[in-house]
Short mmCIF file of C-alpha atoms in Angstrom, two decimals:
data_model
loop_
_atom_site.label_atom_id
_atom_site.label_comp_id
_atom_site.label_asym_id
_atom_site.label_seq_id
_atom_site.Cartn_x
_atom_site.Cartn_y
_atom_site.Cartn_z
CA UNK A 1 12.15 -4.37 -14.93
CA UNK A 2 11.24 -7.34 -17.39
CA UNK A 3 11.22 -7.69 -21.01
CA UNK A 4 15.12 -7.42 -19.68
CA UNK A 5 17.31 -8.89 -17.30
CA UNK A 6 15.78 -9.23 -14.21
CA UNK A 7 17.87 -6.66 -12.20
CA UNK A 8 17.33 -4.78 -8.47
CA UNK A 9 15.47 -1.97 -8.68
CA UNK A 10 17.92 0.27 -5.93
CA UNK A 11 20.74 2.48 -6.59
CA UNK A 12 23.80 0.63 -7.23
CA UNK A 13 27.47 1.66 -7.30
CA UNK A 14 28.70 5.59 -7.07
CA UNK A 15 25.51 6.68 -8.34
CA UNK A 16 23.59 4.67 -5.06
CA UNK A 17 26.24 5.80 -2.61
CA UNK A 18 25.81 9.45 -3.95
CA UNK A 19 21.91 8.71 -3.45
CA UNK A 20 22.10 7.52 -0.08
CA UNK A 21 24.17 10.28 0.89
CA UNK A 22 22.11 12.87 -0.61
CA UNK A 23 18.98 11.57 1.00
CA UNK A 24 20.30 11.21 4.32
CA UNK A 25 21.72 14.67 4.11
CA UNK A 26 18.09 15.67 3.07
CA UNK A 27 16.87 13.46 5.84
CA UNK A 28 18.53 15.07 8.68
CA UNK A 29 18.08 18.39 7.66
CA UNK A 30 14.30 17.38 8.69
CA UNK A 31 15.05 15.44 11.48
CA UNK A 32 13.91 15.81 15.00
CA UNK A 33 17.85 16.09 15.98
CA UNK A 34 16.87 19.89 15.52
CA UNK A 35 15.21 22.37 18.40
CA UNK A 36 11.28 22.34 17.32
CA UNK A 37 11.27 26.04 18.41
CA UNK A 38 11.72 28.57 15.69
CA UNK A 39 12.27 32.55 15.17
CA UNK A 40 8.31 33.10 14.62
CA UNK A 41 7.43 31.15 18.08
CA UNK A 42 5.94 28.26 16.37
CA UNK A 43 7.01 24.29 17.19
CA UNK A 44 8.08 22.70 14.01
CA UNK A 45 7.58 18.90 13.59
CA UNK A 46 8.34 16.89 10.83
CA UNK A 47 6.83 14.67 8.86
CA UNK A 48 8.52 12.40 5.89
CA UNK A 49 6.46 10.55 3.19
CA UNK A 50 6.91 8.27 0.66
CA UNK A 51 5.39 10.25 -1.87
CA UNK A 52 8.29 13.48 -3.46
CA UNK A 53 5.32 15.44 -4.00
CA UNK A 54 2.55 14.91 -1.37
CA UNK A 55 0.56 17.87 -2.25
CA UNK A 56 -0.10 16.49 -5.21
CA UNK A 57 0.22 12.50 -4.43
CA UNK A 58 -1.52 12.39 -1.14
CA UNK A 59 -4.13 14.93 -1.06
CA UNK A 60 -5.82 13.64 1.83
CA UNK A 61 -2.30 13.51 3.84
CA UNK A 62 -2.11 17.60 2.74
CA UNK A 63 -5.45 18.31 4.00
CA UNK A 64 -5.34 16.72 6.99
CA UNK A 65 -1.80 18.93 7.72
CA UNK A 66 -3.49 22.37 6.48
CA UNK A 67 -6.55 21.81 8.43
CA UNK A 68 -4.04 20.91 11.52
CA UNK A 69 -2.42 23.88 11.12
CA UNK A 70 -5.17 25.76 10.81
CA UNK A 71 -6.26 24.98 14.12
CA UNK A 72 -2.83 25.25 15.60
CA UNK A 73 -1.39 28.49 14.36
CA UNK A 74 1.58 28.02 16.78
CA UNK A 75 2.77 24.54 15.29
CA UNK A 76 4.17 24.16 11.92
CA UNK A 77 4.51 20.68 10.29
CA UNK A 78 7.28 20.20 8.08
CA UNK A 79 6.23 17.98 5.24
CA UNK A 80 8.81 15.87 2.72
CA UNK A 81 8.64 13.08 0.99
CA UNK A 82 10.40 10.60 -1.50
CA UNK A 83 9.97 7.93 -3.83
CA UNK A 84 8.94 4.86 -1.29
CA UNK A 85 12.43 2.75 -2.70
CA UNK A 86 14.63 6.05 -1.60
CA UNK A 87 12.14 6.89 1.10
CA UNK A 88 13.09 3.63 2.71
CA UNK A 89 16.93 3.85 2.12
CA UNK A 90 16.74 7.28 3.83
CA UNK A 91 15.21 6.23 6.88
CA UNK A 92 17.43 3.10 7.49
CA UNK A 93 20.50 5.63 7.00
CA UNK A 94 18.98 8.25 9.38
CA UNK A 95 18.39 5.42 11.80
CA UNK A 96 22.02 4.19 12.27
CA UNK A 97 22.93 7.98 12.59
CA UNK A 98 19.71 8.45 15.06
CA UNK A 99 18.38 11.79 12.59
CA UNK A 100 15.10 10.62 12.12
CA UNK A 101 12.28 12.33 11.20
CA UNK A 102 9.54 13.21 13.80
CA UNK A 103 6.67 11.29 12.09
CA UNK A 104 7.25 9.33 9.12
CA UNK A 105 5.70 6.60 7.07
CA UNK A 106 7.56 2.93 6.76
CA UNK A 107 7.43 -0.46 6.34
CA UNK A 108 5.90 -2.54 9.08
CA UNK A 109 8.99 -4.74 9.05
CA UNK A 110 11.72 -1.69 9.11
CA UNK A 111 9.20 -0.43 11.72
CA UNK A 112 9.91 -3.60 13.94
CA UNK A 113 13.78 -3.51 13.23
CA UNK A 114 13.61 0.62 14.03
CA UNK A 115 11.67 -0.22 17.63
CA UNK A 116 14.05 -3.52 18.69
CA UNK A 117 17.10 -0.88 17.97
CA UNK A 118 15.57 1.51 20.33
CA UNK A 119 14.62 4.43 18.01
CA UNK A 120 11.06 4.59 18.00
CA UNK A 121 8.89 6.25 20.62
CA UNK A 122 6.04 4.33 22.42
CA UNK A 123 2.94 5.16 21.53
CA UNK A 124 0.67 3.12 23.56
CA UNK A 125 0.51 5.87 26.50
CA UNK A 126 -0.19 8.26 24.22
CA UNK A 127 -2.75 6.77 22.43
CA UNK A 128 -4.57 5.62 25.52
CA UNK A 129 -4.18 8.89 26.93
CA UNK A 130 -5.99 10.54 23.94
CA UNK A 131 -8.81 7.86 23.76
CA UNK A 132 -7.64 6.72 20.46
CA UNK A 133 -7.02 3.13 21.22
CA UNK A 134 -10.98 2.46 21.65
CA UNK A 135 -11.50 3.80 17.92
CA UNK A 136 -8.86 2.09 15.89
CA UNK A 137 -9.94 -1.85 14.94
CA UNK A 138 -8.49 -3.93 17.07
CA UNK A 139 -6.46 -5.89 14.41
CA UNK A 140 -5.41 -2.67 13.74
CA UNK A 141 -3.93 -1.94 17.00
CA UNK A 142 -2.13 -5.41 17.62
CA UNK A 143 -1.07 -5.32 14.04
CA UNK A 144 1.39 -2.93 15.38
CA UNK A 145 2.19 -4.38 18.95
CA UNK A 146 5.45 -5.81 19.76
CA UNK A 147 5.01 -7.19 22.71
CA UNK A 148 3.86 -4.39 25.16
CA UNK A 149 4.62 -1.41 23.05
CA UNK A 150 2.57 0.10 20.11
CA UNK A 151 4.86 1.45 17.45
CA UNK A 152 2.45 2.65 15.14
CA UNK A 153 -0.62 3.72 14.17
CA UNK A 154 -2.56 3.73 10.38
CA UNK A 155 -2.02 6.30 8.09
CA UNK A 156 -4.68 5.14 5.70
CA UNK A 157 -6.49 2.11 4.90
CA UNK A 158 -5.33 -0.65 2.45
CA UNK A 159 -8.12 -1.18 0.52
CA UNK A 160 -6.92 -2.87 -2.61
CA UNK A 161 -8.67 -5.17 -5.96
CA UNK A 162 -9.80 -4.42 -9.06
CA UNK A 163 -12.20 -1.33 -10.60
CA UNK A 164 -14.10 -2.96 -13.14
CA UNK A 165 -15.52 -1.13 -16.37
CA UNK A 166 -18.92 -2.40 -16.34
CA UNK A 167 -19.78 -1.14 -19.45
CA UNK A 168 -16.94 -2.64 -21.27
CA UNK A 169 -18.21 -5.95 -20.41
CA UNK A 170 -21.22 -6.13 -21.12
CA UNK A 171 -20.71 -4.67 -24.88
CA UNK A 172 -18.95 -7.19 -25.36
CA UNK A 173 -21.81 -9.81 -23.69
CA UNK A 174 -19.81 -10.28 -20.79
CA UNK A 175 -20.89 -10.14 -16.96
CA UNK A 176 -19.20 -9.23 -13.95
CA UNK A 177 -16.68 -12.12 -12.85
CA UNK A 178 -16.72 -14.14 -9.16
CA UNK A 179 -14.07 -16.66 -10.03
CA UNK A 180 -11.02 -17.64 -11.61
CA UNK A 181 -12.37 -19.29 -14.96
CA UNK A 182 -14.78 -16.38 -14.99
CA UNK A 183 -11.63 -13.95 -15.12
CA UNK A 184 -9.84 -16.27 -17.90
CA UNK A 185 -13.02 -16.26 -20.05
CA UNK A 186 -13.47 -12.51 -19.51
CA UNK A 187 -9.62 -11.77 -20.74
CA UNK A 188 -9.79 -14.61 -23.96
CA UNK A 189 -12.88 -12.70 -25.52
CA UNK A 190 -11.49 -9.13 -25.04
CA UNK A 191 -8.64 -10.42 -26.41
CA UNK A 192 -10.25 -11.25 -29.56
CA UNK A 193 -11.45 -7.69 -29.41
CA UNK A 194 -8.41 -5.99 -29.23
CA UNK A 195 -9.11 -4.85 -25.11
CA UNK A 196 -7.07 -5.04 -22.27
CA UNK A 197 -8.71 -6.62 -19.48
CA UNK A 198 -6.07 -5.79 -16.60
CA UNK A 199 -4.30 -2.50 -16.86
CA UNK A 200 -0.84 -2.84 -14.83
CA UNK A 201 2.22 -0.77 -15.16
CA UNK A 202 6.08 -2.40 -14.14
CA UNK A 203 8.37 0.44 -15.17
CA UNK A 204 9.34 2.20 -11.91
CA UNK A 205 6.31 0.98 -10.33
CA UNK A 206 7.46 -2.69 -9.61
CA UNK A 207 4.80 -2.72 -6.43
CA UNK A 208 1.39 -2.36 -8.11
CA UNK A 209 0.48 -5.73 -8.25
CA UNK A 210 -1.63 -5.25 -5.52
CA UNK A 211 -4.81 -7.66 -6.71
CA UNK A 212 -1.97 -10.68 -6.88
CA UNK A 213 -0.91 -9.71 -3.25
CA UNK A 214 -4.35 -10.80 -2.56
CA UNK A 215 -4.24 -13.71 -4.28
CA UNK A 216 -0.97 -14.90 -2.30
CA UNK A 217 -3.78 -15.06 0.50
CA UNK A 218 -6.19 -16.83 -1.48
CA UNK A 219 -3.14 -19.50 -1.18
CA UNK A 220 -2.76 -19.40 2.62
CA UNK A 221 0.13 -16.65 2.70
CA UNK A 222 -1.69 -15.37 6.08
CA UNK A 223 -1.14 -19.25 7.36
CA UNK A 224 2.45 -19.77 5.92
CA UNK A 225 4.10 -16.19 6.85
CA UNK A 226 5.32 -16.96 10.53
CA UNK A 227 6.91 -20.14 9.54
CA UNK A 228 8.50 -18.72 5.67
CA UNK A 229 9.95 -15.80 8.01
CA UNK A 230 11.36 -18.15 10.65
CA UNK A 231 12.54 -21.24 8.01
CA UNK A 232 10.40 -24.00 9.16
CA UNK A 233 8.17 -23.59 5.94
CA UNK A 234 9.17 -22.16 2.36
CA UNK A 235 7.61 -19.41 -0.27
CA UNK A 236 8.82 -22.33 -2.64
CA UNK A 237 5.65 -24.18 -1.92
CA UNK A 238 3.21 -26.01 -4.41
CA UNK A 239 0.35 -23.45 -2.80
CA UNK A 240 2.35 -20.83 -4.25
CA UNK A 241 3.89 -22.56 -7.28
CA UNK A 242 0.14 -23.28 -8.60
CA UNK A 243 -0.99 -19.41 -7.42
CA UNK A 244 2.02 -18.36 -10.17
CA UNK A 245 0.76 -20.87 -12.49
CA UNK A 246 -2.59 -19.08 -12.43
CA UNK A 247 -1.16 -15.75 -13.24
CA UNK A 248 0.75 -17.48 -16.29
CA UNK A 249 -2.85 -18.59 -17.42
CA UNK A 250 -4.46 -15.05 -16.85
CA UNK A 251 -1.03 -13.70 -18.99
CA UNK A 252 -1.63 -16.42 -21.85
CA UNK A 253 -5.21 -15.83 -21.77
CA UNK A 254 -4.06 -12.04 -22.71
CA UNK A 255 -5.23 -10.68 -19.94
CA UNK A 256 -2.48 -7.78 -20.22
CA UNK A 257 -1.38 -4.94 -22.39
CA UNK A 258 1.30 -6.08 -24.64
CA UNK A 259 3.45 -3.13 -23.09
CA UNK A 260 3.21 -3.82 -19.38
CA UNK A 261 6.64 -3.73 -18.66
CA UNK A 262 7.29 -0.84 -20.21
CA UNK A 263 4.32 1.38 -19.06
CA UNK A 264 4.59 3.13 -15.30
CA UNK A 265 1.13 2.41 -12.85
CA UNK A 266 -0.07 6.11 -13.97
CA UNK A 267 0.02 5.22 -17.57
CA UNK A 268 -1.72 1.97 -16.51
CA UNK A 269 -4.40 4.44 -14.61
CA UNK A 270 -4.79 6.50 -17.37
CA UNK A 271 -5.22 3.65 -19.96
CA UNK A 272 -7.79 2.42 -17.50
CA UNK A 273 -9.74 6.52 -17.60
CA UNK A 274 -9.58 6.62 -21.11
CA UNK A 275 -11.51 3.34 -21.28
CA UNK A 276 -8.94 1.31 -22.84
CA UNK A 277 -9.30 -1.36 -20.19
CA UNK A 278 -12.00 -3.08 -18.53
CA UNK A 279 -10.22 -3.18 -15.32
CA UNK A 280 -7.50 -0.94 -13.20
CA UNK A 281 -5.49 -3.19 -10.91
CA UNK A 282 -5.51 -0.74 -7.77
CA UNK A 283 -6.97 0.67 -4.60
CA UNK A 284 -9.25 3.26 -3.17
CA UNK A 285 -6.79 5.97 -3.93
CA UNK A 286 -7.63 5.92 -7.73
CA UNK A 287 -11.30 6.55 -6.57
CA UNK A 288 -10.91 10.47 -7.31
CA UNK A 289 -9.09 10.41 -10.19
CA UNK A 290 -11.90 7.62 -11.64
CA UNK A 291 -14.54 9.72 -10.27
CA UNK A 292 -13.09 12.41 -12.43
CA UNK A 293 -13.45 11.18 -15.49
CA UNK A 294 -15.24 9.76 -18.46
CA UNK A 295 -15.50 6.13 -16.81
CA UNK A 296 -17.21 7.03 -13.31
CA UNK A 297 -20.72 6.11 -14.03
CA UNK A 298 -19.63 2.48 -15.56
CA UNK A 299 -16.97 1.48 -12.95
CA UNK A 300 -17.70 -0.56 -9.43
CA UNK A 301 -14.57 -2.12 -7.29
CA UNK A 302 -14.20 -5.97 -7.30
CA UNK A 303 -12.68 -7.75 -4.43
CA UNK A 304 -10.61 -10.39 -7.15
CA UNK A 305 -11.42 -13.57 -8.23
CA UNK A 306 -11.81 -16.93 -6.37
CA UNK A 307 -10.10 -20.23 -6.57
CA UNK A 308 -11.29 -23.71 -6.60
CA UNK A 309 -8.12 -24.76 -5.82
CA UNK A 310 -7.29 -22.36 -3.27
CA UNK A 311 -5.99 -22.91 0.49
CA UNK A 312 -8.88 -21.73 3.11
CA UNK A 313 -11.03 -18.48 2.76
CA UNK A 314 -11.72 -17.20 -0.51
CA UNK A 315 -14.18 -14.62 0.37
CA UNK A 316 -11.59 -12.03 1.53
CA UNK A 317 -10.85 -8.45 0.68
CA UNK A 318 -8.04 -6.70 1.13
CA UNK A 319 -8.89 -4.34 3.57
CA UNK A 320 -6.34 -3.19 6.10
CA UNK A 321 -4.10 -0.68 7.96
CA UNK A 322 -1.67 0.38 5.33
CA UNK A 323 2.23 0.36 6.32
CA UNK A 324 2.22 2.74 9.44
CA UNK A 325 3.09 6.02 10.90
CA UNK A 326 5.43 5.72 13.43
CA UNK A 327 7.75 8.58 15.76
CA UNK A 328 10.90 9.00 16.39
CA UNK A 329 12.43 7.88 19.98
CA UNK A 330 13.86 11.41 20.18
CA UNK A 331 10.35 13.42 20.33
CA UNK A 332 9.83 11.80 24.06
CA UNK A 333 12.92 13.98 25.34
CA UNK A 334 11.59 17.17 23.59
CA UNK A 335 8.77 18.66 25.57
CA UNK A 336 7.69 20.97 23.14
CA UNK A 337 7.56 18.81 19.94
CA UNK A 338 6.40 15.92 21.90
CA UNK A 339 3.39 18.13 22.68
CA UNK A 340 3.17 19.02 19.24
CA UNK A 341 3.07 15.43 18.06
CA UNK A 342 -0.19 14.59 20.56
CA UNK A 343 -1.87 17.47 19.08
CA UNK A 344 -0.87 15.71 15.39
CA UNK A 345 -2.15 12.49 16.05
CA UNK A 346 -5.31 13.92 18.38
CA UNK A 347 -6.22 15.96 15.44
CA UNK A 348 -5.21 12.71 12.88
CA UNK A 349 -7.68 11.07 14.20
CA UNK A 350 -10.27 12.91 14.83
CA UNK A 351 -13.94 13.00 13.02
CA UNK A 352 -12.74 15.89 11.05
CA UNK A 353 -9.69 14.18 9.80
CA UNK A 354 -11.42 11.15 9.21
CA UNK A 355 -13.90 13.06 7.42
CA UNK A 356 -11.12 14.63 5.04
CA UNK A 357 -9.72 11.20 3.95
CA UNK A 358 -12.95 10.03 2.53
CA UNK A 359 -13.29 13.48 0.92
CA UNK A 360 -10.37 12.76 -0.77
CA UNK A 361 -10.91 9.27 -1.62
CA UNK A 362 -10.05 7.29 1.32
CA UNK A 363 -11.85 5.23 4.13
CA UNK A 364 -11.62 5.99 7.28
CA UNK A 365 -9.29 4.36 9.39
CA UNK A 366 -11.09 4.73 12.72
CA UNK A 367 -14.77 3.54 14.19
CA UNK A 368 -16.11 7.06 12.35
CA UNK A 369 -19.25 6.43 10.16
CA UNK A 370 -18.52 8.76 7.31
CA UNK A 371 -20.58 11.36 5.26
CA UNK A 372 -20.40 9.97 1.36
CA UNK A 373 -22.18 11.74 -1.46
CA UNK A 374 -23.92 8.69 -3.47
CA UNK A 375 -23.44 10.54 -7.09
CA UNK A 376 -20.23 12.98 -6.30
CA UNK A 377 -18.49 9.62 -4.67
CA UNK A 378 -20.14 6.73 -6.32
CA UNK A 379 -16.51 5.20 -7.36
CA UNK A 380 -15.19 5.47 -3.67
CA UNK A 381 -18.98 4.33 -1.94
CA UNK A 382 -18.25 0.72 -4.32
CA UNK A 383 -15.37 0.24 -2.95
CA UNK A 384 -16.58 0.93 1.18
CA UNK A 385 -19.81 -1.27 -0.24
CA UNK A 386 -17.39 -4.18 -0.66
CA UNK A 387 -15.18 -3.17 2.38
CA UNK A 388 -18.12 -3.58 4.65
CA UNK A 389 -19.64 -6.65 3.80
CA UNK A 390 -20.25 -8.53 6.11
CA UNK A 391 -20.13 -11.73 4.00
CA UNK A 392 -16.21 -10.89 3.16
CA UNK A 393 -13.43 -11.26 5.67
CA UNK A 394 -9.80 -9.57 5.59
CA UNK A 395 -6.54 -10.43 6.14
CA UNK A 396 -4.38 -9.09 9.10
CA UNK A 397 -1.99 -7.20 6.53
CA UNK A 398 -1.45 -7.16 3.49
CA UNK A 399 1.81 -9.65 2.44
CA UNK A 400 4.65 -7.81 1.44
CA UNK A 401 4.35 -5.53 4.27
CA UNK A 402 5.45 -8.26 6.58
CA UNK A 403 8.40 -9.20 5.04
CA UNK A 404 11.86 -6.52 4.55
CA UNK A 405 12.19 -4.32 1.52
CA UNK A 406 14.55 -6.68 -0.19
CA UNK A 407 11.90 -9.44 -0.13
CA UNK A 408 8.94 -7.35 -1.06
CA UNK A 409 10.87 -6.29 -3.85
CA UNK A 410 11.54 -9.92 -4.78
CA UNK A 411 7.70 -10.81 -4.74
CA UNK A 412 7.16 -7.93 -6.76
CA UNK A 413 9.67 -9.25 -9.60
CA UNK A 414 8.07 -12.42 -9.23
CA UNK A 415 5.07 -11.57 -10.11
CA UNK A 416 5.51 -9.07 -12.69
CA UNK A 417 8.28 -11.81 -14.06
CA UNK A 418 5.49 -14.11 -14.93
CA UNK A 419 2.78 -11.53 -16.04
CA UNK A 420 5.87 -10.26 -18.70
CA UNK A 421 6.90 -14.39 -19.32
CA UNK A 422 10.23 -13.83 -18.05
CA UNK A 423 9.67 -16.06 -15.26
CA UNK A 424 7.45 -19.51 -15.00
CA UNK A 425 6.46 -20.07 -11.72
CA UNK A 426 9.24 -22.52 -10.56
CA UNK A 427 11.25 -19.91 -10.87
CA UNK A 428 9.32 -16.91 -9.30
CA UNK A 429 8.76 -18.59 -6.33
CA UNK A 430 12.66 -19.42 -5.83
CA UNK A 431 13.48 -15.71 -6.68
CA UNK A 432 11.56 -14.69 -3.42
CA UNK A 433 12.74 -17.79 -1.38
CA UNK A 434 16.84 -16.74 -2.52
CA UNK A 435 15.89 -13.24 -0.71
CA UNK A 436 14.72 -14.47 2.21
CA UNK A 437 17.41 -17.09 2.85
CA UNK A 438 20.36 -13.57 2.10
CA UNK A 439 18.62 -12.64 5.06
CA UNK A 440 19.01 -16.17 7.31
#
């Protein structure tokens, strides 16, 4: 958290321990170490989330689960979740004690660690065997390959940038912005008016910097990750370094709300709703909570600005496979839950399913050519506009989910350290490139 001293954001000392144990108490309690049989004749499966209330959180995940239920009266799924910081602590406990959950979301990276120590099922067969392969993107699919297994498989798509209060700008005789200097020039006169232009949100919400993440590839992240993760090349770079230095401009420019480090990303949403900013730095999951309100008719998704000085393709958007689901090693040996699981992931990505994610706000993750409602979805249908033009190319993944938690962490402190001045840009690329060399 900035506007203090820049401190981890994970449990520390008896109150972390008594965390950790807690969640992996609540972790195996849901874990497939359990029969899937139950008194009622049912198979129960579980899956984890990083969201404590997914009902709520992650409609479309909830839909998709009733509506698989629905047509599978004799399987129960078993649905938990937690904060994606404790989520992730959880699952690296249950690992080491092998009490996974059945399906759970992670981290590409733990994902990797989880399949080299031998706790994650294959999928590959399975997927073949079901005819899903041939519908997922192939950059999808190898995305999560480690050599000849598949580990994983999308739970929704990453599309990520800025929604843009058209209105807003051009009250105040401004036009939609392409580049850089168009963003800076944007953010100086609705500074003079008293307007946000970027609504962000640090307190406990350290990772919603996603339209910066996209920048970081507007700087040749995609080019530089293999070698930063392997030492021959550093996050300490000038690429980067100047990439920082931008953000400092967009901060002095007053491009942010004077309490960004103290507001959380749902305070930043709702500042956005209430049409207190011109733009929401998010993804497609704030679709149905813009559609909702007063700010649905005026708002369109941008993709984020461009840089002269940028390193390769500017005309990207981040649109990919969001961290993945993955299953535990354990469900292979259980006949009756590994059953169960097939039907999950049949039914997960099926046409119906598919269908349900848009309806709540999401694009499908699949070849499926949805059904969108031009008026009832107009905030979501900008977004997919942008997402499938064919002028724009994409990234494999978006950058922190190729690096560990500890480092993704770090690049969110660095960023939000410069957007709050508690950083310069020296310094916020060394505070990601100290994380990755704890982990040489």
């Amino acid at each position: 958290m900035f506007g203090r001293k820049l401190v981890s954001r994970r449990p520390r000392g008896i109150a972390g321990v008594a965390l950790a144990v807690m969640s992996v108490f609540a972790m195996a309690a849901c874990s497939s170490a359990s029969d899937g049989g139950s008194a009622d004749g049912k198979t129960t499966i579980t899956l984890s989330m990083q969201n404590p209330d997914v009902k709520t959180a992650d409609p479309a995940t909830w839909a998709i689960v009733q509506a698989f239920e629905k047509a599978n009266p004799d399987i129960h799924v078993k649905v938990s979740g937690q904060a994606v910081a404790e989520h992730l602590q959880s699952l690296s406990i249950a690992a080491q004690s092998d009490t996974l959950p059945d399906v759970f979301w992670v981290y590409k990276a733990t994902a990797e660690d989880m399949l080299k120590a031998g706790k994650l099922m294959d999928l590959k067969p399975t997927l073949d065997d079901l005819g899903i392969t041939q519908h997922l993107p192939q950059s999808t699919v190898s995305n999560f390959t480690a050599g000849d297994k598949v580990y994983g498989v999308p739970y929704q798509g990453l599309l990520t940038g800025l929604w843009v209060n058209k209105k807003i700008l051009s009250d105040n005789g401004l036009q939609e912005p392409a580049t850089f200097d168009d963003l800076v020039a944007i953010a100086k006169k609705l500074k003079s008016k008293g307007i946000v232009t970027i609504s962000d949100g640090a307190n406990q919400s350290s990772f919603s910097v996603w339209s910066f993440l996209v920048w970081l590839d507007r700087f040749g992240f995609e080019d530089k990750i293999d070698g930063i993760l392997d030492g021959s090349q550093k996050y300490d770079n000038a690429d980067f370094v100047r990439m920082y230095q931008h953000i400092a401009d967009l901060r002095d420019a007053g491009a942010f709300a004077t309490n960004v480090s103290t507001q959380t990303y749902q305070q930043a949403v709702d500042q956005y709703l209430n049409g207190k900013a011109a733009m929401l730095d998010a993804g497609v999951w704030a679709s149905s909570a813009i559609q909702d309100s007063s700010v649905a008719a005026d708002t369109t998704f941008w993709n984020g600005a461009t840089f002269d000085d940028g390193v390769g393709n500017q005309n990207i958007v981040m649109n990919v496979a969001s961290a993945p689901l993955v299953v535990d090693h354990k469900v292979s040996g259980d006949k009756a839950k590994l059953a169960a699981v097939k039907k999950f992931l049949d039914f997960y990505y099926s046409d119906q399913a598919q269908q349900l994610l848009v309806d709540n706000g999401q694009p499908p993750v699949t070849d499926y050519q949805p059904q969108i409602d031009a008026t009832k979805q107009s905030v979501l249908k900008s977004a997919l506009d942008v997402a499938t033009n064919p002028s724009l190319g994409s990234p494999k993944s978006q950058p922190d989910l190729l690096v560990s938690t500890a480092v993704s962490s770090a690049m969110y402190d660095s960023i939000y350290g410069v957007i709050e001045d508690q950083l310069t840009p020296e310094k916020a690329v060394a505070l990601v490139q100290k994380a990755l060399d704890a982990e040489k």
